[in-house]
Short mmCIF file of C-alpha atoms in Angstrom, two decimals:
data_model
loop_
_atom_site.label_atom_id
_atom_site.label_comp_id
_atom_site.label_asym_id
_atom_site.label_seq_id
_atom_site.Cartn_x
_atom_site.Cartn_y
_atom_site.Cartn_z
CA ILE A 35 80.56 78.89 68.52
CA GLY A 36 77.98 81.48 67.54
CA ALA A 37 77.56 84.29 65.09
CA GLY A 38 80.04 87.01 65.95
CA ILE A 39 81.46 85.25 69.04
CA THR A 40 85.02 83.98 68.81
CA THR A 41 86.22 80.99 70.80
CA ARG A 42 88.36 83.31 72.94
CA SER A 43 85.42 85.64 73.62
CA TYR A 44 83.27 82.67 74.53
CA TYR A 45 85.82 81.39 77.07
CA VAL A 46 86.31 84.87 78.53
CA MET A 47 82.53 85.23 78.99
CA LEU A 48 82.27 81.71 80.44
CA LYS A 49 85.18 82.35 82.81
CA PHE A 50 83.67 85.56 84.10
CA ALA A 51 80.16 84.13 84.42
CA ALA A 52 81.50 81.21 86.43
CA SER A 53 83.49 83.49 88.72
CA ILE A 54 80.59 85.78 89.49
CA ALA A 55 78.09 82.93 89.86
CA LEU A 56 80.12 81.09 92.47
CA SER A 57 81.46 84.03 94.44
CA THR A 58 78.12 85.82 94.60
CA THR A 59 76.20 82.65 95.48
CA ILE A 60 78.51 82.13 98.42
CA LEU A 61 78.02 85.74 99.54
CA LEU A 62 74.23 85.39 99.50
CA SER A 63 74.05 83.34 102.69
CA PRO A 64 71.65 85.30 104.92
CA THR A 65 72.33 83.34 108.10
CA PRO A 66 75.66 81.98 109.19
CA ALA A 67 76.29 78.24 109.53
CA PHE A 68 79.08 79.30 111.91
CA ALA A 69 78.13 81.18 115.05
CA SER A 70 80.70 83.94 114.49
CA GLY A 71 79.16 85.93 111.59
CA LYS A 72 78.13 89.47 112.52
CA VAL A 73 76.76 92.32 110.42
CA VAL A 74 78.45 95.61 111.35
CA SER A 75 78.17 99.21 110.19
CA ASN A 76 80.82 100.67 107.92
CA ASP A 77 82.53 102.69 110.65
CA LEU A 78 85.72 104.02 109.07
CA GLY A 79 86.71 105.43 112.47
CA LYS A 80 87.50 101.86 113.53
CA CYS A 81 90.18 101.78 110.85
CA LYS A 82 92.17 104.77 112.07
CA SER A 83 95.75 104.15 113.12
CA GLY A 84 95.92 102.35 116.45
CA ALA A 85 92.29 101.18 116.29
CA GLY A 86 92.99 97.63 115.10
CA PRO A 87 93.01 94.89 114.52
CA ALA A 88 90.93 95.69 111.45
CA VAL A 89 91.06 95.75 107.66
CA LEU A 90 90.60 98.94 105.63
CA ILE A 91 89.37 97.86 102.21
CA ASN A 92 89.86 100.29 99.31
CA VAL A 93 87.54 99.21 96.50
CA SER A 94 87.98 100.56 92.98
CA GLY A 95 86.13 100.10 89.72
CA ILE A 96 82.56 100.14 91.07
CA LYS A 97 80.44 100.19 87.91
CA GLU A 98 77.46 102.24 89.04
CA SER A 99 75.66 103.87 91.97
CA ASN A 100 72.85 101.36 92.05
CA GLY A 101 72.33 98.46 94.40
CA THR A 102 74.23 97.21 97.40
CA MET A 103 77.85 96.44 98.17
CA ARG A 104 78.32 93.43 100.46
CA VAL A 105 81.79 93.05 101.96
CA GLN A 106 82.69 90.01 104.06
CA ASN A 107 85.85 88.79 105.72
CA TYR A 108 86.82 85.21 106.43
CA ARG A 109 89.69 83.46 108.14
CA GLY A 110 92.29 82.80 105.47
CA THR A 111 92.10 79.02 105.82
CA SER A 112 90.95 76.26 103.50
CA SER A 113 88.29 75.22 106.00
CA GLU A 114 86.60 78.66 106.13
CA TRP A 115 87.39 80.65 102.97
CA LEU A 116 84.09 81.22 101.11
CA LYS A 117 82.29 78.53 103.07
CA THR A 118 78.60 79.31 103.49
CA GLY A 119 78.11 81.25 106.70
CA ALA A 120 81.78 81.14 107.69
CA TRP A 121 82.23 84.88 107.26
CA LEU A 122 83.32 86.74 110.36
CA TYR A 123 82.03 90.26 109.70
CA ARG A 124 79.85 91.74 106.97
CA VAL A 125 79.20 95.32 105.90
CA GLU A 126 76.40 96.23 103.50
CA ALA A 127 76.19 99.72 102.00
CA PRO A 128 74.62 101.48 99.03
CA ALA A 129 76.95 101.33 96.03
CA LYS A 130 78.65 104.47 94.72
CA THR A 131 80.28 104.65 91.28
CA GLY A 132 84.07 104.61 91.31
CA ASN A 133 85.79 104.03 94.64
CA MET A 134 84.56 103.18 98.13
CA GLN A 135 86.18 102.31 101.45
CA PHE A 136 85.04 99.76 103.99
CA CYS A 137 86.28 98.91 107.47
CA LEU A 138 85.92 95.40 108.83
CA PRO A 139 87.17 94.36 112.26
CA VAL A 140 88.98 91.07 112.76
CA PRO A 141 88.89 89.13 116.04
CA SER A 142 92.68 89.14 116.51
CA ALA A 143 95.94 89.25 114.61
CA GLY A 144 96.00 86.48 112.04
CA THR A 145 95.41 85.47 108.42
CA TYR A 146 92.21 86.65 106.70
CA ALA A 147 90.63 87.08 103.26
CA VAL A 148 87.90 89.39 101.90
CA ALA A 149 85.15 88.86 99.32
CA ILE A 150 82.95 91.62 97.86
CA ARG A 151 79.73 91.44 95.88
CA HIS A 152 77.97 94.31 94.11
CA ASP A 153 74.28 93.40 93.85
CA ILE A 154 73.52 96.04 91.21
CA ASN A 155 69.74 95.80 91.37
CA ALA A 156 69.64 95.02 95.13
CA ASN A 157 67.38 92.03 94.57
CA GLY A 158 69.40 89.75 96.85
CA LYS A 159 69.91 87.30 93.99
CA THR A 160 72.92 86.43 91.90
CA ASP A 161 72.68 88.07 88.50
CA ILE A 162 75.76 86.81 86.67
CA PHE A 163 75.26 89.19 83.78
CA GLY A 164 75.08 92.32 85.95
CA ASP A 165 76.49 91.86 89.44
CA GLY A 166 80.17 92.36 90.16
CA GLY A 167 82.64 90.88 92.57
CA GLY A 168 86.13 91.12 93.93
CA MET A 169 88.47 89.41 96.38
CA SER A 170 91.53 90.31 98.42
CA ASN A 171 94.81 90.21 96.49
CA ASN A 172 92.79 90.46 93.24
CA PRO A 173 93.40 86.83 92.22
CA SER A 174 92.98 85.57 88.70
CA ILE A 175 89.55 84.06 88.29
CA ASN A 176 89.05 81.49 85.56
CA ILE A 177 86.87 78.64 84.45
CA PHE A 178 89.18 76.10 86.08
CA ASN A 179 88.73 77.46 89.61
CA LEU A 180 85.06 78.37 88.96
CA GLY A 181 85.45 81.78 90.56
CA LYS A 182 86.69 80.33 93.83
CA PRO A 183 90.42 80.91 93.96
CA SER A 184 92.40 79.15 96.64
CA TYR A 185 92.53 80.74 100.07
CA LYS A 186 96.30 80.89 99.49
CA LYS A 187 95.74 83.43 96.71
CA THR A 188 93.39 85.66 98.72
CA ALA A 189 94.82 85.42 102.24
CA PHE A 190 96.78 88.23 103.90
CA ASN A 191 98.16 88.81 107.38
CA VAL A 192 96.76 91.33 109.85
CA GLY A 193 98.74 92.38 112.90
CA ASN A 194 97.35 94.29 115.87
CA ASP A 195 96.89 97.50 113.87
CA VAL A 196 94.88 98.30 110.73
CA LYS A 197 95.81 96.54 107.50
CA SER A 198 94.98 98.40 104.29
CA ILE A 199 94.17 96.37 101.16
CA ASN A 200 93.02 97.22 97.63
CA ILE A 201 90.36 95.31 95.70
CA SER A 202 89.44 95.94 92.06
CA MET A 203 85.86 95.06 91.16
CA LYS A 204 85.19 92.77 88.20
CA TYR A 205 82.06 92.80 86.05
CA ARG A 206 81.01 90.96 82.94
#
């Protein structure tokens, strides 16, 4: 393949680049194609017991305290998962190295999925060699699904209370 790059290393790099490129491109949509998208503040008080329905997202592995974290939730259906503008709620916050928590409301009990993008340089563009991403249930991302795992792998159920989930960030 190239000097010093093994075939396995090449495919690992290609797999990761494809996953970040697709998932971050989808998260860049500034205006929703669906009328339901709403930007909200990261009010953790709305994720206290009895305050639901909502999703408390525990994010780990944030690479650095630069840039912006963008967290979006979607209905966990094939017709809406990662579709441009189909997100329900979005939180944007300055990134902090290590772990962060986010609270996103959901309209009612049901099946949902979450996608996160770390725009490290806060330029609003997809930088596949620097930006990071993550999704609910931490699905495997590979070259075959081009960074867009099935809604079945990312979906989770939310009742009338607060559902806590964990997402591990992935970077190149």
